[in-house]
Each structure stands twice: as C-alpha cells, then as structure tokens.
Short mmCIF file of C-alpha atoms in Angstrom, two decimals:
data_model
loop_
_atom_site.label_atom_id
_atom_site.label_comp_id
_atom_site.label_asym_id
_atom_site.label_seq_id
_atom_site.Cartn_x
_atom_site.Cartn_y
_atom_site.Cartn_z
CA MET A 1046 0.00 0.00 0.00
CA SER A 1047 1.30 3.49 -0.88
CA ASP A 1048 1.87 6.37 1.54
CA ASN A 1049 -1.44 7.95 0.48
CA VAL A 1050 -3.44 6.20 3.21
CA ALA A 1051 -0.86 7.09 5.86
CA HIS A 1052 -0.99 10.73 4.74
CA ALA A 1053 -4.80 10.63 4.83
CA LEU A 1054 -4.86 9.18 8.35
CA SER A 1055 -2.24 11.56 9.71
CA GLY A 1056 -3.94 14.51 7.98
CA ALA A 1057 -7.30 13.56 9.49
CA GLY A 1058 -5.73 13.19 12.93
CA GLY A 1059 -3.91 16.49 12.62
CA GLY A 1060 -7.14 18.18 11.56
CA ILE A 1061 -9.00 16.84 14.59
CA VAL A 1062 -6.28 18.12 16.93
CA SER A 1063 -6.23 21.58 15.33
CA MET A 1064 -10.03 21.88 15.22
CA ALA A 1065 -10.45 20.88 18.86
CA LEU A 1066 -7.83 23.40 19.98
CA THR A 1067 -9.16 26.35 17.98
CA TYR A 1068 -12.93 25.77 17.78
CA PRO A 1069 -14.01 28.76 19.93
CA LEU A 1070 -12.39 31.01 17.31
CA VAL A 1071 -14.24 29.10 14.56
CA SER A 1072 -17.51 29.74 16.37
CA ILE A 1073 -16.85 33.46 16.89
CA SER A 1074 -15.64 34.00 13.33
CA SER A 1075 -18.67 32.23 11.83
CA ARG A 1076 -21.11 34.31 13.85
CA LEU A 1077 -19.40 37.54 12.87
CA GLN A 1078 -19.38 36.50 9.19
CA VAL A 1079 -23.15 36.00 9.00
CA GLN A 1080 -24.04 39.06 11.09
CA LYS A 1081 -25.56 41.64 8.78
CA ASN A 1082 -26.91 44.23 11.22
CA ASP A 1083 -24.21 45.67 13.47
CA THR A 1084 -26.50 48.18 15.17
CA GLU A 1085 -28.73 45.76 17.09
CA LYS A 1086 -28.33 45.58 20.85
CA ASP A 1087 -27.10 41.99 20.81
CA ALA A 1088 -24.85 42.43 17.77
CA TYR A 1089 -21.21 41.43 18.13
CA LYS A 1090 -18.87 44.41 17.83
CA ASN A 1091 -15.64 42.45 17.50
CA THR A 1092 -13.99 39.17 18.45
CA LEU A 1093 -13.59 40.01 22.14
CA ASP A 1094 -17.13 41.36 22.42
CA ALA A 1095 -18.49 38.21 20.77
CA PHE A 1096 -16.47 36.03 23.14
CA PHE A 1097 -17.93 37.66 26.28
CA LYS A 1098 -21.49 37.86 24.92
CA ILE A 1099 -21.51 34.20 23.96
CA LEU A 1100 -20.13 33.27 27.37
CA ALA A 1101 -22.70 35.42 29.16
CA LYS A 1102 -25.72 34.13 27.22
CA GLU A 1103 -24.78 30.54 26.45
CA GLY A 1104 -21.90 29.70 28.71
CA PRO A 1105 -18.71 27.91 27.58
CA LYS A 1106 -20.89 25.42 25.69
CA GLY A 1107 -21.89 28.18 23.27
CA LEU A 1108 -18.30 28.53 22.08
CA TYR A 1109 -18.33 24.85 21.13
CA SER A 1110 -21.71 24.74 19.37
CA GLY A 1111 -21.43 22.35 16.43
CA LEU A 1112 -18.06 20.95 17.58
CA SER A 1113 -18.94 17.31 16.83
CA SER A 1114 -19.86 18.07 13.22
CA GLY A 1115 -16.78 20.26 12.93
CA ILE A 1116 -14.52 17.44 14.17
CA PHE A 1117 -16.16 14.98 11.79
CA GLY A 1118 -16.00 17.46 8.92
CA ILE A 1119 -12.32 18.30 9.38
CA ALA A 1120 -11.38 14.62 9.68
CA VAL A 1121 -13.13 13.78 6.40
CA THR A 1122 -11.90 16.97 4.72
CA ASN A 1123 -8.25 16.42 5.61
CA GLY A 1124 -8.40 12.69 4.95
CA VAL A 1125 -9.79 13.19 1.45
CA TYR A 1126 -7.51 16.16 0.74
CA TYR A 1127 -4.27 14.50 1.75
CA TYR A 1128 -5.10 11.24 0.01
CA CYS A 1129 -5.91 13.01 -3.27
CA TYR A 1130 -3.04 15.50 -2.95
CA GLU A 1131 -0.45 12.81 -2.31
CA ALA A 1132 -1.87 10.62 -5.10
CA VAL A 1133 -1.52 13.39 -7.68
CA LYS A 1134 1.85 14.40 -6.21
CA ALA A 1135 3.09 10.82 -6.61
CA ILE A 1136 2.10 10.84 -10.28
CA PHE A 1137 4.08 14.03 -10.91
CA GLU A 1138 7.11 12.78 -8.99
CA LYS A 1139 7.07 9.45 -10.81
CA ALA A 1140 6.98 11.23 -14.16
CA LYS A 1141 9.84 13.58 -13.21
CA GLY A 1142 12.05 11.01 -11.55
CA LYS A 1143 12.74 10.13 -7.95
CA GLY A 1144 14.09 12.84 -5.67
CA LYS A 1145 12.93 15.80 -7.76
CA PRO A 1146 10.48 18.11 -5.91
CA MET A 1147 7.29 19.39 -7.54
CA SER A 1148 7.26 22.76 -9.21
CA THR A 1149 4.90 25.53 -8.09
CA SER A 1150 2.48 24.83 -10.96
CA GLU A 1151 2.42 21.12 -10.16
CA SER A 1152 1.71 21.88 -6.50
CA MET A 1153 -1.17 24.11 -7.57
CA ILE A 1154 -2.64 21.46 -9.86
CA SER A 1155 -2.42 18.86 -7.11
CA GLY A 1156 -4.05 21.25 -4.67
CA ALA A 1157 -6.83 22.18 -7.10
CA LEU A 1158 -7.80 18.58 -7.83
CA ALA A 1159 -7.67 17.61 -4.16
CA GLY A 1160 -9.60 20.74 -3.17
CA CYS A 1161 -12.43 20.11 -5.65
CA ALA A 1162 -12.74 16.53 -4.41
CA VAL A 1163 -12.95 17.79 -0.83
CA VAL A 1164 -15.65 20.37 -1.62
CA LEU A 1165 -17.89 17.89 -3.43
CA ALA A 1166 -17.46 15.27 -0.71
CA THR A 1167 -17.78 17.44 2.40
CA HIS A 1168 -19.79 20.59 1.63
CA PRO A 1169 -23.03 19.27 3.18
CA ILE A 1170 -21.13 18.57 6.43
CA TRP A 1171 -19.91 22.16 6.59
CA THR A 1172 -23.34 23.57 5.75
CA VAL A 1173 -24.75 21.70 8.75
CA ASN A 1174 -21.80 22.79 10.89
CA THR A 1175 -22.25 26.46 9.94
CA ARG A 1176 -25.92 26.40 10.87
CA LEU A 1177 -25.21 24.65 14.16
CA THR A 1178 -22.48 27.14 15.00
CA VAL A 1179 -24.41 30.34 14.23
CA LYS A 1180 -28.00 29.20 14.81
CA LYS A 1181 -28.66 31.55 17.71
CA GLY A 1182 -29.58 35.02 16.51
CA VAL A 1183 -29.82 33.86 12.89
CA GLU A 1184 -33.06 33.77 10.94
CA GLY A 1185 -34.46 30.39 9.95
CA ASP A 1186 -36.36 27.39 11.27
CA GLU A 1187 -33.21 25.52 12.21
CA LYS A 1188 -33.01 27.38 15.51
CA LYS A 1189 -36.26 25.63 16.49
CA SER A 1190 -34.95 22.16 15.73
CA LYS A 1191 -32.87 19.87 17.90
CA ALA A 1192 -29.30 21.07 18.11
CA ASN A 1193 -27.54 18.10 16.57
CA ALA A 1194 -26.01 17.52 13.18
CA ILE A 1195 -28.35 14.74 12.03
CA ALA A 1196 -31.50 16.70 12.94
CA VAL A 1197 -30.28 19.86 11.22
CA GLY A 1198 -29.15 17.91 8.16
CA LEU A 1199 -32.51 16.17 7.81
CA HIS A 1200 -34.31 19.48 8.36
CA ILE A 1201 -32.35 21.10 5.54
CA LEU A 1202 -32.95 18.12 3.25
CA LYS A 1203 -36.69 18.17 4.00
CA THR A 1204 -37.26 21.91 3.61
CA GLU A 1205 -34.68 22.88 0.99
CA GLY A 1206 -33.71 19.64 -0.69
CA LEU A 1207 -30.21 18.61 -1.72
CA ALA A 1208 -29.62 22.16 -2.98
CA GLY A 1209 -29.87 23.37 0.60
CA LEU A 1210 -27.03 21.12 1.71
CA TYR A 1211 -24.92 22.46 -1.16
CA ALA A 1212 -25.81 26.13 -0.59
CA GLY A 1213 -22.73 28.23 -1.23
CA VAL A 1214 -20.92 25.43 -3.04
CA GLY A 1215 -19.91 27.84 -5.81
CA ALA A 1216 -18.06 30.05 -3.34
CA ALA A 1217 -16.59 26.93 -1.75
CA LEU A 1218 -15.20 25.83 -5.11
CA VAL A 1219 -13.66 29.27 -5.60
CA LEU A 1220 -12.14 28.83 -2.14
CA VAL A 1221 -10.25 25.83 -3.48
CA ILE A 1222 -7.60 28.46 -4.13
CA ASN A 1223 -7.18 28.78 -0.33
CA PRO A 1224 -5.59 25.36 0.22
CA ILE A 1225 -3.81 25.72 -3.13
CA ILE A 1226 -2.10 28.85 -1.84
CA GLN A 1227 -1.60 27.30 1.59
CA TYR A 1228 -0.06 24.02 0.52
CA THR A 1229 1.90 25.54 -2.35
CA VAL A 1230 3.48 28.09 -0.03
CA PHE A 1231 4.10 25.37 2.55
CA GLU A 1232 5.69 22.91 0.11
CA GLN A 1233 7.86 25.49 -1.63
CA ALA A 1234 8.97 27.09 1.64
CA LYS A 1235 9.68 23.66 3.12
CA ASN A 1236 11.76 22.65 0.09
CA LYS A 1237 13.84 25.81 0.29
CA LEU A 1238 14.27 25.65 4.05
CA SER A 1239 15.15 21.95 4.05
CA LYS A 1240 18.17 22.76 1.88
CA LEU A 1241 19.49 25.03 4.61
CA LYS A 1242 18.76 22.97 7.72
CA SER A 1243 17.16 19.84 9.13
CA LEU A 1244 13.52 20.69 9.84
CA GLY A 1245 12.04 20.16 13.29
CA ASN A 1246 8.59 20.48 14.87
CA LEU A 1247 8.94 24.24 15.40
CA ASP A 1248 9.79 24.69 11.71
CA PHE A 1249 6.68 22.80 10.61
CA PHE A 1250 4.59 24.85 13.08
CA LEU A 1251 5.89 28.16 11.70
CA LEU A 1252 5.65 27.04 8.07
CA GLY A 1253 2.04 25.98 8.61
CA ALA A 1254 1.18 29.30 10.25
CA PHE A 1255 2.83 31.36 7.52
CA SER A 1256 1.22 29.46 4.63
CA LYS A 1257 -2.27 29.69 6.13
CA LEU A 1258 -1.88 33.40 6.85
CA CYS A 1259 -1.15 34.02 3.18
CA ALA A 1260 -4.12 31.96 2.01
CA THR A 1261 -6.70 33.39 4.44
CA ALA A 1262 -5.79 37.04 3.84
CA ILE A 1263 -6.32 36.63 0.08
CA THR A 1264 -9.55 34.59 0.07
CA TYR A 1265 -11.50 35.92 3.06
CA PRO A 1266 -14.35 37.72 1.20
CA TYR A 1267 -15.35 34.39 -0.37
CA ILE A 1268 -15.41 32.79 3.08
CA VAL A 1269 -17.91 35.42 4.24
CA ILE A 1270 -20.15 34.91 1.20
CA LYS A 1271 -20.02 31.12 1.52
CA SER A 1272 -20.98 31.25 5.21
CA ARG A 1273 -23.93 33.54 4.51
CA MET A 1274 -25.17 31.39 1.64
CA GLN A 1275 -24.96 28.30 3.84
CA VAL A 1276 -27.27 29.94 6.39
CA SER A 1277 -30.92 29.88 5.35
CA GLN A 1278 -31.84 33.27 3.87
CA GLN A 1279 -35.16 34.55 2.65
CA GLY A 1280 -36.45 37.20 0.25
CA GLU A 1281 -34.22 40.08 -0.78
CA GLU A 1282 -31.52 39.06 1.71
CA LYS A 1283 -30.87 35.83 -0.20
CA TYR A 1284 -27.74 35.78 -2.34
CA GLU A 1285 -28.56 34.38 -5.76
CA SER A 1286 -24.90 34.05 -6.73
CA ILE A 1287 -21.39 34.99 -5.63
CA ALA A 1288 -21.56 38.22 -7.62
CA ASP A 1289 -24.95 39.02 -6.06
CA GLY A 1290 -23.44 38.41 -2.62
CA PHE A 1291 -20.59 40.82 -3.29
CA LYS A 1292 -23.04 43.41 -4.63
CA LYS A 1293 -25.45 43.21 -1.68
CA ILE A 1294 -22.76 43.18 1.00
CA ILE A 1295 -20.95 46.19 -0.47
CA ALA A 1296 -24.23 48.08 -0.97
CA SER A 1297 -25.50 47.57 2.59
CA GLU A 1298 -22.34 47.15 4.65
CA GLY A 1299 -19.52 48.54 2.55
CA ILE A 1300 -16.21 46.86 1.79
CA VAL A 1301 -15.74 46.22 5.51
CA GLY A 1302 -18.67 43.80 5.35
CA LEU A 1303 -16.57 41.43 3.25
CA TYR A 1304 -14.04 41.17 6.06
CA LYS A 1305 -16.27 40.66 9.11
CA GLY A 1306 -14.67 38.34 11.62
CA ILE A 1307 -11.34 38.34 9.79
CA SER A 1308 -9.26 38.94 12.93
CA SER A 1309 -10.58 35.85 14.71
CA LYS A 1310 -10.48 33.86 11.47
CA ILE A 1311 -6.85 34.71 10.78
CA VAL A 1312 -5.82 33.80 14.32
CA GLN A 1313 -7.84 30.57 14.13
CA SER A 1314 -6.62 29.70 10.64
CA VAL A 1315 -2.98 30.34 11.44
CA LEU A 1316 -3.10 28.37 14.71
CA SER A 1317 -5.16 25.60 13.12
CA ALA A 1318 -2.79 25.21 10.19
CA ALA A 1319 0.24 25.33 12.44
CA PHE A 1320 -1.16 22.64 14.76
CA LEU A 1321 -2.32 20.62 11.74
CA PHE A 1322 1.08 20.48 10.05
CA LEU A 1323 2.85 19.80 13.35
CA ALA A 1324 0.43 17.03 14.33
CA LYS A 1325 0.43 15.54 10.83
CA GLU A 1326 4.21 15.19 10.77
CA VAL A 1327 4.14 13.55 14.21
CA LEU A 1328 1.22 11.25 13.35
CA PHE A 1329 2.53 10.12 9.96
CA ASP A 1330 5.00 7.58 11.38
CA TRP A 1331 2.31 6.32 13.76
CA SER A 1332 -0.11 5.91 10.85
CA VAL A 1333 2.46 3.86 8.92
CA TRP A 1334 3.06 1.73 12.02
CA VAL A 1335 -0.69 1.08 12.46
CA LEU A 1336 -1.05 0.08 8.79
CA VAL A 1337 1.85 -2.36 9.18
CA LEU A 1338 0.36 -3.72 12.39
CA ILE A 1339 -3.01 -4.48 10.79
CA GLY A 1340 -1.38 -5.98 7.72
CA ALA A 1341 -2.48 -3.22 5.34
CA ARG A 1342 1.12 -2.40 4.52
CA LYS A 1343 4.25 -4.52 4.21
CA ARG A 1344 6.87 -3.94 6.90
CA ALA A 1345 9.66 -3.67 4.32
CA ALA A 1346 7.94 -0.64 2.78
CA VAL A 1347 8.27 1.35 6.01
CA LYS A 1348 11.96 2.01 5.41
CA SER A 1349 11.27 3.62 2.07
CA ALA A 1350 8.43 5.81 3.35
#
C-alpha cells in the first residue's frame, strides 16, 4: 500500500487536533461572518465582544456549538484532501524522476484537484456545521430544531432539498484556491528551508502558520459569502450568486462587510494550520506503524516511506 493512506490518516488526525484546539475562534468567526446588522443591541462588535457575549448568554458550551460536526468534517476533509493530494503528487514525482520536488504549478494542480474533491465530498457537512455554529440570533427554522447535526441535516434536506445542503458550493469551489495557496506556499517554503537545515517540529509549526496566513488574507471575502449562503436566507436578503453576494454586502455594509470576523479567522486559521502540520508530521509515522500492524502495509515498505 502506498503512503497515500498514511498521509490521509495523519492529515485527518492532525485536523482533529487543530479543530479541537481552535474551535471557539471558529464559532466566533462564523457568527461575525453571517451578522448583517451591526446596530442591534445583541450584535457582536468584535472578536472580544463576541467572546464575552456568547459566554454570558450561552456559557462555555456556546463557544463549542457544532463541535462534533466540525470534528467529523475536518477529519473527512483532511483525509480526502491529503489522500488526493499525495496521489496526484506521486504521479508528478514518478513522471519527473525520484528525488525531484514538484514545481509551483504542479503543487497548484495537485491542490486544485484535491480541493475540488474535498468540496464535493464534504460541503453538506460544513453547511450543517455552519448552521449549528451560528443558529442563535440567525433567521431560519433551524433554531427551532434539535441542536444536533443529524436533525439539522434532515431538516435542511426536507425543507430545501439537496440544494440546501450544497448552498454556497460555488463560493466553496472558488475557495479551493485557499488550500492551493496554503499548501503551495508550505511545500515550496519547506523545500527551500530543508536545503538550509534539518527541519524540526517548530519549523513545521511556523511554516504551517505562515502558509495559512497568506491563504486566508487573500480569500477571506469568499469565506464570508459562503458562510452567509450556507445559512438559510429569505427574500431580498438571499444571495442568488457569488456576484450578487458581493453586490449586496458592499451596498448595505460597505467593503468592511466582506471582512467581518477576519481577525478571529486569521488567528484561528494560522493556529489551526500550524497545529495541523505539526500534528500531521508527528502522526505520519504512527499511521504507517498502524497500517503495518493491521497488515495493510508490508513492513519492508516502512523504510522507504
């Protein structure tokens, strides 16, 4: 068996670790993203204000609303991404010859294919997660339903059909550029740095943080639009397309509306990516060991991994 499965398992494990450690920031960022009216009494003014208001009204549990679906979603997302990314990467490396690193364009192609596969496979999970995370103070019948992923998913399927589960999928596909930027920056920076020194855990942590910072800063407006399209909207407030979302947000909230919650998102994204890459590198050898132990991989292959 190739390294693809080991990369998928370690990527899923790393994603779970990073999501669990940073989820309160995910919750705050999501609520700020879908907040359209900043003048209401209960509106969140910024990350810190949202943190204290959520704590006061919902307790610590409010910061972890939708955590189970988020953990499941990130495990599937990272598992699919790393498997597909490493599979395409292996094809490029085999064609170029052993020991030759991928070029920037090849990294981008690998990231694009893996990213599209992830979006199509996991978008319904993230739609459910978004609604669970921001359900309080957001319009829609889901706030009346039981607060669990299965109930919300079935509610969406019943009232909006399959299209409801894939709301905002267009923006999500555009956001494929986010991991492309992230992993391309990471791979290229890692290749250059590895020529200068032997990389350790701190290096992987910093490389992960830097690559995610670049990706999030560039793509954030699409994250806002995707989140809002995933939340049930009615009438004139509904975004008919990505372009319509941009138009309505700029018209009613200005350019700043496209960057709501960006401070908490950048902190969360950077920390999440840093923990992900660190945990993935640590878990990779363990994943290989488990595969050998269960007979899914030959012991002799471990040395060449």
